[in-house]
XYZ file of C-alpha atoms in Angstrom:
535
model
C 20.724 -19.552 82.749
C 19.205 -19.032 79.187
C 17.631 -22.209 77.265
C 17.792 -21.989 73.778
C 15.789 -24.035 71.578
C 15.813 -25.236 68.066
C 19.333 -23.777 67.396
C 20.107 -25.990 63.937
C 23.714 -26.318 62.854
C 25.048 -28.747 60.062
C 25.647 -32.138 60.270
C 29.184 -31.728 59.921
C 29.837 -28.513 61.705
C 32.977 -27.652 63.508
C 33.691 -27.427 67.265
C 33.671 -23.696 67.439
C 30.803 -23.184 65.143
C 28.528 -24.119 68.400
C 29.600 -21.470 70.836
C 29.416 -18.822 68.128
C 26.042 -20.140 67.036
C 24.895 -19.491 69.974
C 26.605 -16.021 70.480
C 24.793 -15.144 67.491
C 21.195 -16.558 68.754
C 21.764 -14.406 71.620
C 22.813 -11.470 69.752
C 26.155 -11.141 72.221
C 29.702 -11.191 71.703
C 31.613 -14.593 72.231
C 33.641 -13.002 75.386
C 29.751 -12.711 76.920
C 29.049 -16.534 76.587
C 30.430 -17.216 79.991
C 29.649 -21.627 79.462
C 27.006 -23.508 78.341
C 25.506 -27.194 78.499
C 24.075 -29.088 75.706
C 20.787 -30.054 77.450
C 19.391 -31.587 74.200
C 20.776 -32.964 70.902
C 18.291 -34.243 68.078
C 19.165 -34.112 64.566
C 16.469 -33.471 61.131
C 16.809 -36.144 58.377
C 13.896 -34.791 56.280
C 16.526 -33.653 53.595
C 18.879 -36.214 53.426
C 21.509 -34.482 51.753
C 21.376 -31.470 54.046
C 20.915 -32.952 57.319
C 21.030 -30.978 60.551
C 21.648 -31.462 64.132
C 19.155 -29.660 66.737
C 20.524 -28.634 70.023
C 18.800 -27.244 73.052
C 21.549 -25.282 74.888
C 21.185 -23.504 78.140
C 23.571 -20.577 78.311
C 25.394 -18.586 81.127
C 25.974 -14.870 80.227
C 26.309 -11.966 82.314
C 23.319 -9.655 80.838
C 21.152 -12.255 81.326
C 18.187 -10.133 82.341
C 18.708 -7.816 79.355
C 18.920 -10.327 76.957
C 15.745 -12.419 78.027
C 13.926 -8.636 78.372
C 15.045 -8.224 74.243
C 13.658 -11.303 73.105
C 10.158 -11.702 75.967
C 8.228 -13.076 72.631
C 10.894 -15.303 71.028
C 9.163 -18.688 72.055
C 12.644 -20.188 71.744
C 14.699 -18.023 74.106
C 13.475 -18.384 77.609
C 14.946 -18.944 81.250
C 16.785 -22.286 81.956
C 14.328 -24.584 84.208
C 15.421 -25.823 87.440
C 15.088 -29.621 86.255
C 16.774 -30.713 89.799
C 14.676 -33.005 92.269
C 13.280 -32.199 95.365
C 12.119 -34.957 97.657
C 8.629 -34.127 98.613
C 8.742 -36.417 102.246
C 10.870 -37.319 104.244
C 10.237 -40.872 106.714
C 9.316 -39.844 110.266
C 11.120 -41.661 112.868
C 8.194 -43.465 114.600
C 7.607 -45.185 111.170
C 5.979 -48.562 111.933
C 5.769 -50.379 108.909
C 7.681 -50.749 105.227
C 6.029 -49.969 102.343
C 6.279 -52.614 99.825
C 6.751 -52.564 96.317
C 5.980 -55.750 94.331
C 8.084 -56.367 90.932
C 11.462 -55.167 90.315
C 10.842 -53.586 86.431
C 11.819 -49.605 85.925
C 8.608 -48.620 87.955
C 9.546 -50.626 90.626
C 13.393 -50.119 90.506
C 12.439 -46.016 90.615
C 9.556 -46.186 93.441
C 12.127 -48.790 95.322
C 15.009 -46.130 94.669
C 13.015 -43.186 95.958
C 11.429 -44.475 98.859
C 14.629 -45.941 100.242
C 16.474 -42.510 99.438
C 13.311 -40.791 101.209
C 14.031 -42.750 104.213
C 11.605 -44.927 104.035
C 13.311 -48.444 103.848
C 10.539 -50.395 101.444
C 10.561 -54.250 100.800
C 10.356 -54.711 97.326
C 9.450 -58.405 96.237
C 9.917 -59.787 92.356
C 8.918 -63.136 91.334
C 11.885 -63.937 88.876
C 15.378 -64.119 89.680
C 18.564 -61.918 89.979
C 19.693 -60.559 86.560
C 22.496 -62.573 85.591
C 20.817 -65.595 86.531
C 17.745 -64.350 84.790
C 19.584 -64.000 81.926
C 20.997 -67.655 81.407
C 17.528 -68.842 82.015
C 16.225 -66.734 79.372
C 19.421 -67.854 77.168
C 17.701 -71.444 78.041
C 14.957 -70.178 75.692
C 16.941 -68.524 73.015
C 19.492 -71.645 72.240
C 17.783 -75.017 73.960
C 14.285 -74.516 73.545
C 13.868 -74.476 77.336
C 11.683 -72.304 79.360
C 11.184 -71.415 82.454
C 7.792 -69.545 83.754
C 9.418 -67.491 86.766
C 12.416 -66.244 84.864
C 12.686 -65.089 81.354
C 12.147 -61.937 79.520
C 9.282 -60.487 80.800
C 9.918 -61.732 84.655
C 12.863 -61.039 86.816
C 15.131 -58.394 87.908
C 14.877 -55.283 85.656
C 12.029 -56.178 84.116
C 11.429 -56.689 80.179
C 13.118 -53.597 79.600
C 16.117 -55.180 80.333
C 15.754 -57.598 76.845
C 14.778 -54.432 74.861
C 16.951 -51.785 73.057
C 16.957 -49.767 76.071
C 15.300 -46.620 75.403
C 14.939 -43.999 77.170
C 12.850 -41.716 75.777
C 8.959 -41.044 75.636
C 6.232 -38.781 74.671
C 4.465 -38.200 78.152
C 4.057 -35.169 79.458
C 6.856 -34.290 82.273
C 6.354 -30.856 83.831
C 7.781 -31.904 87.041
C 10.464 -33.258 85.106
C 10.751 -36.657 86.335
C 12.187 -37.649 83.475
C 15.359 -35.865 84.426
C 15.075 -37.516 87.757
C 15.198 -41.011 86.379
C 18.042 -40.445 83.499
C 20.015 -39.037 86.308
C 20.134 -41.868 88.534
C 20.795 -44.655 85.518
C 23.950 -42.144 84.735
C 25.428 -42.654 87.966
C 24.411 -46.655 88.233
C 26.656 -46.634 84.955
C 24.635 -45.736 82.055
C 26.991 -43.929 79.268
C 26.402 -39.630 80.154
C 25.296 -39.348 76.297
C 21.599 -40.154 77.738
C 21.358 -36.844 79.526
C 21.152 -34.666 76.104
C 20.508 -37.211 73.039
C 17.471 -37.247 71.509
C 16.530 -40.775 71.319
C 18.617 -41.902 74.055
C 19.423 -45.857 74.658
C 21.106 -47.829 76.510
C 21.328 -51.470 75.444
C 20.540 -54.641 77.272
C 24.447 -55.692 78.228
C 24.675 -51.982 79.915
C 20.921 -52.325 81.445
C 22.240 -55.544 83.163
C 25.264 -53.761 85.441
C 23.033 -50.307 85.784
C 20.422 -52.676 87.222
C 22.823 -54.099 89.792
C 24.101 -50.890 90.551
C 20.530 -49.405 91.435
C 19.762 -52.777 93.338
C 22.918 -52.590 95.323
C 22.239 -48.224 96.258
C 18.554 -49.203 97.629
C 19.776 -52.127 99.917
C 22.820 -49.235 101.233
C 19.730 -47.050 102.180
C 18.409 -49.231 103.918
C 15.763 -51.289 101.461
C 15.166 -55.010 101.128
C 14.734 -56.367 97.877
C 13.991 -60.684 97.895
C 13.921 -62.803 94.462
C 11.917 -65.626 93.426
C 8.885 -64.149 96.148
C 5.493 -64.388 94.347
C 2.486 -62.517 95.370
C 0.040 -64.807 95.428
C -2.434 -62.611 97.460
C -3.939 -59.874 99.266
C -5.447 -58.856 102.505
C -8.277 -56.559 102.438
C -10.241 -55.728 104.932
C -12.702 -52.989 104.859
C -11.560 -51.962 101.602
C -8.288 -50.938 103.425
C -5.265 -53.156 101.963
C -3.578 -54.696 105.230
C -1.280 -57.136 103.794
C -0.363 -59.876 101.414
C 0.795 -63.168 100.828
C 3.586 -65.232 98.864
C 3.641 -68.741 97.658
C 5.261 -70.120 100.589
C 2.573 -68.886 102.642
C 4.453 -66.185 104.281
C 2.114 -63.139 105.012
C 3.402 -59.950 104.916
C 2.092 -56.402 107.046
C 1.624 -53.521 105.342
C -0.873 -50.839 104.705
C 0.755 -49.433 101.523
C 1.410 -51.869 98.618
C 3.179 -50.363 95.258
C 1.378 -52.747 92.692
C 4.591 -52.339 90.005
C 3.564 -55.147 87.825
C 4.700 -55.682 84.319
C 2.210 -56.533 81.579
C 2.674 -60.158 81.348
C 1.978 -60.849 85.064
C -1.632 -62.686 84.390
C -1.683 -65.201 87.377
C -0.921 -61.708 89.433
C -4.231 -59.537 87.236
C -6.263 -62.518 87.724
C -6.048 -62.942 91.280
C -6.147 -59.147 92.112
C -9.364 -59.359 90.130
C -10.775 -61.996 92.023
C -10.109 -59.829 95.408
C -12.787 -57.210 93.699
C -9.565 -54.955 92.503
C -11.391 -52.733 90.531
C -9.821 -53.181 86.390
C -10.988 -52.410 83.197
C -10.199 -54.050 79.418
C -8.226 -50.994 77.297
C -6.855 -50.711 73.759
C -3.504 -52.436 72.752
C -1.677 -53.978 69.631
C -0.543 -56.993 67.683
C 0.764 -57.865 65.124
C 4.774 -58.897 63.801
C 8.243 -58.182 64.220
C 9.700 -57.056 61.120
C 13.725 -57.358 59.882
C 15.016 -55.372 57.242
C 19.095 -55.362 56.492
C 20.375 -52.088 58.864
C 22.356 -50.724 56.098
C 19.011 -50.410 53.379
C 17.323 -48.744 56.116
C 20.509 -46.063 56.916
C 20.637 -45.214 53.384
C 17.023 -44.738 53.036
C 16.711 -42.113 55.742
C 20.506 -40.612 55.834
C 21.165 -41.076 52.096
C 25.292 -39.971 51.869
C 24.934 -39.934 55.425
C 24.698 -43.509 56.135
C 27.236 -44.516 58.896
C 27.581 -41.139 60.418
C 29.021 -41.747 63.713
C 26.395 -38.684 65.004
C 23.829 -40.389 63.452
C 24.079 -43.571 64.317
C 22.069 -46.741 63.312
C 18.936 -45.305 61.386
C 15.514 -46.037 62.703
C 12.160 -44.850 61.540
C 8.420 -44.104 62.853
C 5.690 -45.433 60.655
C 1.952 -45.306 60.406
C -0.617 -45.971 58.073
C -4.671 -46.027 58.347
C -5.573 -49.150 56.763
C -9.487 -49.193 54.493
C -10.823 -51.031 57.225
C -10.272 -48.520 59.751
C -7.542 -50.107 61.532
C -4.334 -48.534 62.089
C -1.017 -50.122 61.335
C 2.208 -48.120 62.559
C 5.731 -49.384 63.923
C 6.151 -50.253 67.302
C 9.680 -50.422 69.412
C 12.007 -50.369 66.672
C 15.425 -51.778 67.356
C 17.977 -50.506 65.167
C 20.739 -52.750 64.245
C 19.397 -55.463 66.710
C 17.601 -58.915 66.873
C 14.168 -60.489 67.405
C 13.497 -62.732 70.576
C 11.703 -65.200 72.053
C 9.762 -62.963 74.763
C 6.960 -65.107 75.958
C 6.330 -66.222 79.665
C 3.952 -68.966 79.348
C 4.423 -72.668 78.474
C 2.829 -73.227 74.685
C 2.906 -70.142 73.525
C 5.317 -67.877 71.245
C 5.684 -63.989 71.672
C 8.162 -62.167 69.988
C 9.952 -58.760 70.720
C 12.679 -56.577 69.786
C 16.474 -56.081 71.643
C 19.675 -53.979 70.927
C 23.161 -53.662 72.113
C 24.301 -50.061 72.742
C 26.611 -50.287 69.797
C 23.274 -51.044 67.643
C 25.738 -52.889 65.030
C 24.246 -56.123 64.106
C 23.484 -57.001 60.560
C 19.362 -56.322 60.923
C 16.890 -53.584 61.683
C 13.924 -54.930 63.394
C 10.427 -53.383 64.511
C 7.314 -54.287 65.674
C 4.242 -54.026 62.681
C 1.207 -54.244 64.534
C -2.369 -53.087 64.877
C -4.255 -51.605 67.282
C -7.547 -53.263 68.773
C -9.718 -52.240 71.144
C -12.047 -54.078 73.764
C -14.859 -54.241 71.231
C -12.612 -57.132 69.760
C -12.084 -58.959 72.714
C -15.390 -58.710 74.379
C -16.052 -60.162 78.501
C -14.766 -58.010 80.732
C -11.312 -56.346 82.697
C -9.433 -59.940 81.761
C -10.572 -60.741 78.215
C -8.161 -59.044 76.294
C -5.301 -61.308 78.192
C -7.252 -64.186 76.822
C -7.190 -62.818 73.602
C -3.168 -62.118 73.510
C -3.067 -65.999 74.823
C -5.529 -67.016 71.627
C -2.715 -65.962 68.937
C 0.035 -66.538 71.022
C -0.437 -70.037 70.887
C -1.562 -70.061 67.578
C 1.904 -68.704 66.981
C 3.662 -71.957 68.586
C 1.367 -74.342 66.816
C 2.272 -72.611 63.334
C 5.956 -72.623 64.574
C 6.179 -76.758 65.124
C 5.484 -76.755 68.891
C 9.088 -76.159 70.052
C 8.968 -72.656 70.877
C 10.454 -71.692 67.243
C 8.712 -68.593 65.369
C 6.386 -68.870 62.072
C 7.965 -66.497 59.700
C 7.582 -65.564 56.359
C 9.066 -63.559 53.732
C 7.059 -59.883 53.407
C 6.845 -60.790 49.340
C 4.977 -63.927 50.144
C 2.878 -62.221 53.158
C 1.702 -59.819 50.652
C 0.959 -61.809 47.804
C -0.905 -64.760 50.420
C 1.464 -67.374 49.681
C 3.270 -69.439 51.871
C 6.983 -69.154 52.189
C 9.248 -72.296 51.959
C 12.951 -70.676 52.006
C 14.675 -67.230 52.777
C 16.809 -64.975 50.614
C 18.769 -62.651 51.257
C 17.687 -61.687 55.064
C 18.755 -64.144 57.500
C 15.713 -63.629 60.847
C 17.143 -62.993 63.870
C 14.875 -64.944 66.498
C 16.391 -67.771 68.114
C 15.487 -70.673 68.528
C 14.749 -70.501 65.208
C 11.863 -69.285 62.137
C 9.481 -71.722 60.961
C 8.316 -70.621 57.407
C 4.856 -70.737 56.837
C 1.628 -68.753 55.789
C 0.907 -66.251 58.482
C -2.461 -65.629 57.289
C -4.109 -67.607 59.892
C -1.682 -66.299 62.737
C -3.694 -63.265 63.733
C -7.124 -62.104 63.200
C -8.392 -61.405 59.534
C -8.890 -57.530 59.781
C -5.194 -57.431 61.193
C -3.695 -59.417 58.620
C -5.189 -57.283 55.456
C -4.744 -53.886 57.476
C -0.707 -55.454 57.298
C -0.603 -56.302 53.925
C -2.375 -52.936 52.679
C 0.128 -50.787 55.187
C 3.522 -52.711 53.852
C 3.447 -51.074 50.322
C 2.454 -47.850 51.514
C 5.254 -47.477 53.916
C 7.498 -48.227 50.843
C 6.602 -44.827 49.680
C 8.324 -43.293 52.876
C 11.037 -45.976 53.243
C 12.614 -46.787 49.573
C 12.761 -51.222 50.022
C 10.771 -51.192 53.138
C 8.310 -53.954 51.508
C 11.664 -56.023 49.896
C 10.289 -59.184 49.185
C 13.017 -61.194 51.170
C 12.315 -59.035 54.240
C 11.270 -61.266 56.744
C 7.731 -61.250 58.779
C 8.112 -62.597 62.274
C 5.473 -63.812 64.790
C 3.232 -62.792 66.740
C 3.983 -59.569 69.001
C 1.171 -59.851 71.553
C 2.561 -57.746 74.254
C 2.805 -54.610 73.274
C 1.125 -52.932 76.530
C -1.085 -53.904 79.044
C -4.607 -55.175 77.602
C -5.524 -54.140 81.237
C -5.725 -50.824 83.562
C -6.174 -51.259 87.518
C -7.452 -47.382 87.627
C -6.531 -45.192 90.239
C -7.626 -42.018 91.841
C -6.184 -38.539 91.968
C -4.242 -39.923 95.044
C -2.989 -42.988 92.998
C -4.710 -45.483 94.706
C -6.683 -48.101 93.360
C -10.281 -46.382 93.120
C -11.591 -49.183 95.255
C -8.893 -50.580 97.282
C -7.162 -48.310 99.529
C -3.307 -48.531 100.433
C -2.697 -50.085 96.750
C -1.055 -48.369 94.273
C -1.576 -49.721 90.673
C 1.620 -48.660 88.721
C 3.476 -48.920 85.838
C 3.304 -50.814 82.596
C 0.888 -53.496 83.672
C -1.266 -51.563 85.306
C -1.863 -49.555 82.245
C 0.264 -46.083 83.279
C 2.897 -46.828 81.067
C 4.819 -47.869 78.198
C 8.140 -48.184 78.234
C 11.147 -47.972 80.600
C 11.351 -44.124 81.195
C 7.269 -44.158 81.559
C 7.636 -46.650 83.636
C 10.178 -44.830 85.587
C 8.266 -41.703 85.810
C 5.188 -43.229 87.298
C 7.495 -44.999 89.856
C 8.370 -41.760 90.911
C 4.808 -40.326 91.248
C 3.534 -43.215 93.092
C 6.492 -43.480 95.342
C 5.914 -39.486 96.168
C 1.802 -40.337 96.275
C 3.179 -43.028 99.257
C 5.331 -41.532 101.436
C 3.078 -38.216 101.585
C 0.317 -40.826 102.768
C 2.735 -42.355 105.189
C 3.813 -39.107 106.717
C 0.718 -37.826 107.024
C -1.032 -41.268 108.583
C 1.799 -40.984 111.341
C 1.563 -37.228 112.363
């Protein structure tokens, strides 16, 4: 086949004006385009009144060879690549032990999926619960004020992706095209076929919930284990070889290949793995606030007439902004048409996130505003910056009355440094509820006037983006990892063989296709060990 890239039609375009846009491209008759597959579909909102969809198309013809030959240095027109995966191992029959996999997030859920469909049978262990019962616990959050530490949003099955918009789409580089590998699989658990060739794919948390089950229920068929509510509460090393570990009730499990799949919130887990000499290091991350804007002012300020196109969908935007004080402010996980909730894991403490539907249709847009800081902030080594995360985070449920509610405040007030004391015309989202206040004293100083500078200067590229009844929740804390367990070219730990740091928490990742990815490569890193430790 023939990919085509950047081929830009109208908005509005008829059904036939694709296949003949592409006959055209190609410089062939319509008879000659034998099919074709929309691989990609983007769209260009720069010019609001003349917006564009983007395809990537790959193309059967019969002179394919001729045509490629005619345009060799049209960077655009190229052969179609084999995006189909190819199992690199296969499990040898004398296989003596499991691998295991601990946490059941999108890098586990993909290393757990490959490794069982490899052959390999692994034992995957997550601390929270099943996902439907994970999910009235975390309601117990949301509308009681009730939390529980071992299931919420950040642990349990699915991970925190699974109270998130649901996006599937990322900025890594993919060559082996793993990406591919992991949409494909969440289309047959269930996930709507659209995610194959949008853009900005999603999926939405309702959907994530039965795609997870599906996934869970496929690895157990090939012959995997996977056991809730089992928390690692330690390793065996010897020699600098990993040889086991052990749970909370004591139990010790064998194994000399252990799939470290860890979210970012799991600090009990980072602490203790640090404490075994599990060589870590502090890295950059960001804070700041959550954002919510009425959907409809933000559709109309990037789609114009546009607003409400059913191709377009719910309108979401990409912001940054390099504040005086050398900080930079930019968006972070924005939810179109979704809510803000109460994310954090922890007893006395608030963290706030973002979450969609797949139909994207509530009243609010939402998005992280946040800053970026770096070690030099958080100063004392590999776990600092989790102490530092904990520092506002209960600073956040002290400013929101102790009782898990969020301090808010209206982005007129924020940026005049005056306290709010009732909304307007945007109703907040979070649940259990917004505490108004003064959010100056809710994060550090250089974060809060890099905020307040960046909020009128986005206005330039998003007409009523600093409206003065737009609401300012807090604190996001948990952006990424404030951690990285480093690895080797072999993706190992650098000093603790037969562990594999992965994922989010162990710094290798950012969101759920990342995270999906790198499940992928350390699952492949694994079972090539395996195979080759039992030839």
């Amino acid at each position: 086949m023939i990919r085509i890239t950047e081929l830009r039609l109208p908005l509005e375009h008829p059904a036939d004006a694709l296949p003949a846009a592409i006959a055209q491209r190609l410089g062939v008759t319509l008879d000659e385009v034998l099919a074709f597959t929309i691989f990609k579909r983007g769209y260009d909102a720069r010019k609001r009144d003349a917006i564009v969809l983007v395809y990537t198309i790959d193309v059967t013809i019969a002179a394919e060879a001729a045509v490629l030959a005619r345009f060799s240095t049209d960077q655009h027109i190229n052969p179609s690549p084999d995006t189909r995966y190819q199992p690199v191992a296969q499990a040898p029959e004398n296989l003596e032990q499991r691998p295991v996999i601990v946490g059941f997030g999108p890098c586990g859920i993909m290393a757990g999926l490959l490794l069982a469909q490899m052959g390999f049978h692994p034992l995957i262990l997550e601390r929270g619960k099943k996902v439907r019962e994970r999910t009235k616990d975390t309601w117990g959050l949301w509308r009681k004020s009730e939390l529980n530490p071992e299931s919420n949003v950040q642990f349990g099955e699915g991970g925190a992706g699974t109270f998130s918009d649901g996006k599937l789409y990322s900025q890594i580089k993919d060559p082996k095209h793993y990406g591919r590998k992991v949409l494909t699989e969440f289309v047959k658990a269930g996930a709507p076929e659209e995610i194959l060739y949008l853009s900005k794919p999603h999926i939405g948390t309702f959907r994530l919930v039965k795609m997870v089950e599906n996934i869970r229920h496929q690895i157990e068929q090939l012959g995997g284990e996977i056991r809730f509510q089992q928390q690692v509460t330690d390793l065996v090393i010897e020699a600098g070889q990993v040889r086991g570990l052990v749970l909370a009730s004591g139990e010790q499990i064998r194994t000399d290949h252990i799939i470290m799949a860890l979210g970012h919130s799991a600090r009990d887990t980072f602490t203790m793995l640090h404490q075994r000499g599990v060589f870590m290091e502090a890295k950059p991350f960001s804070l700041g606030f959550r954002i919510e804007h009425p959907q409809r002012l933000i559709d109309q300020a990037r789609f114009g007439k546009h607003a409400g196109n059913e191709k377009l969908g719910a309108a979401d935007y990409k912001l940054v902004h390099h504040a005086n004080n050398g900080r930079a402010v930019y968006s972070f996980c924005m939810c179109p048409g979704g809510q803000v909730v109460a994310a954090t894991s922890e007893i006395g403490r608030v963290v706030t996130n973002g979450m969609s539907q797949y139909s994207r249709a509530e009243r609010n847009a939402n998005a992280g505003i946040v800053v970026g800081v770096t070690p030099e902030d958080f100063p004392g080594g590999p776990l600092a910056g989790l102490e530092f995360q904990r520092q506002w985070e209960s600073r956040a449920y002290e400013l929101g009355g102790y009782n898990y509610h969020a301090p808010g405040q209206l982005v007129g007030d924020f940026i005049k440094g005056q306290a709010s004391t009732q909304l307007g015309t945007v109703e907040p989202s979070y649940q259990p509820g917004v505490q108004l206040t003064d959010l100056a004293t809710s994060l550090p100083d250089y974060a809060i006037g890099a905020i307040r500078e960046a909020l009128p200067a986005f206005e330039r590229q998003i007409k009523g983006f600093s409206l003065y009844d737009a609401v300012l929740t807090g604190v996001e804390t948990r952006t990424s990892s404030p951690l990285r367990m480093t690895r080797g070219q072999d993706l190992q730990s650098v000093n603790v063989k037969g562990l594999y740091p992965a994922g989010e928490g162990a710094g290798y990742a950012g969101g759920i296709l990342s995270a999906g990815v790198d499940g992928i490569k350390v699952a492949e890193a694994v079972a090539t060990a395996m195979v080759t430790a039992s030839s």
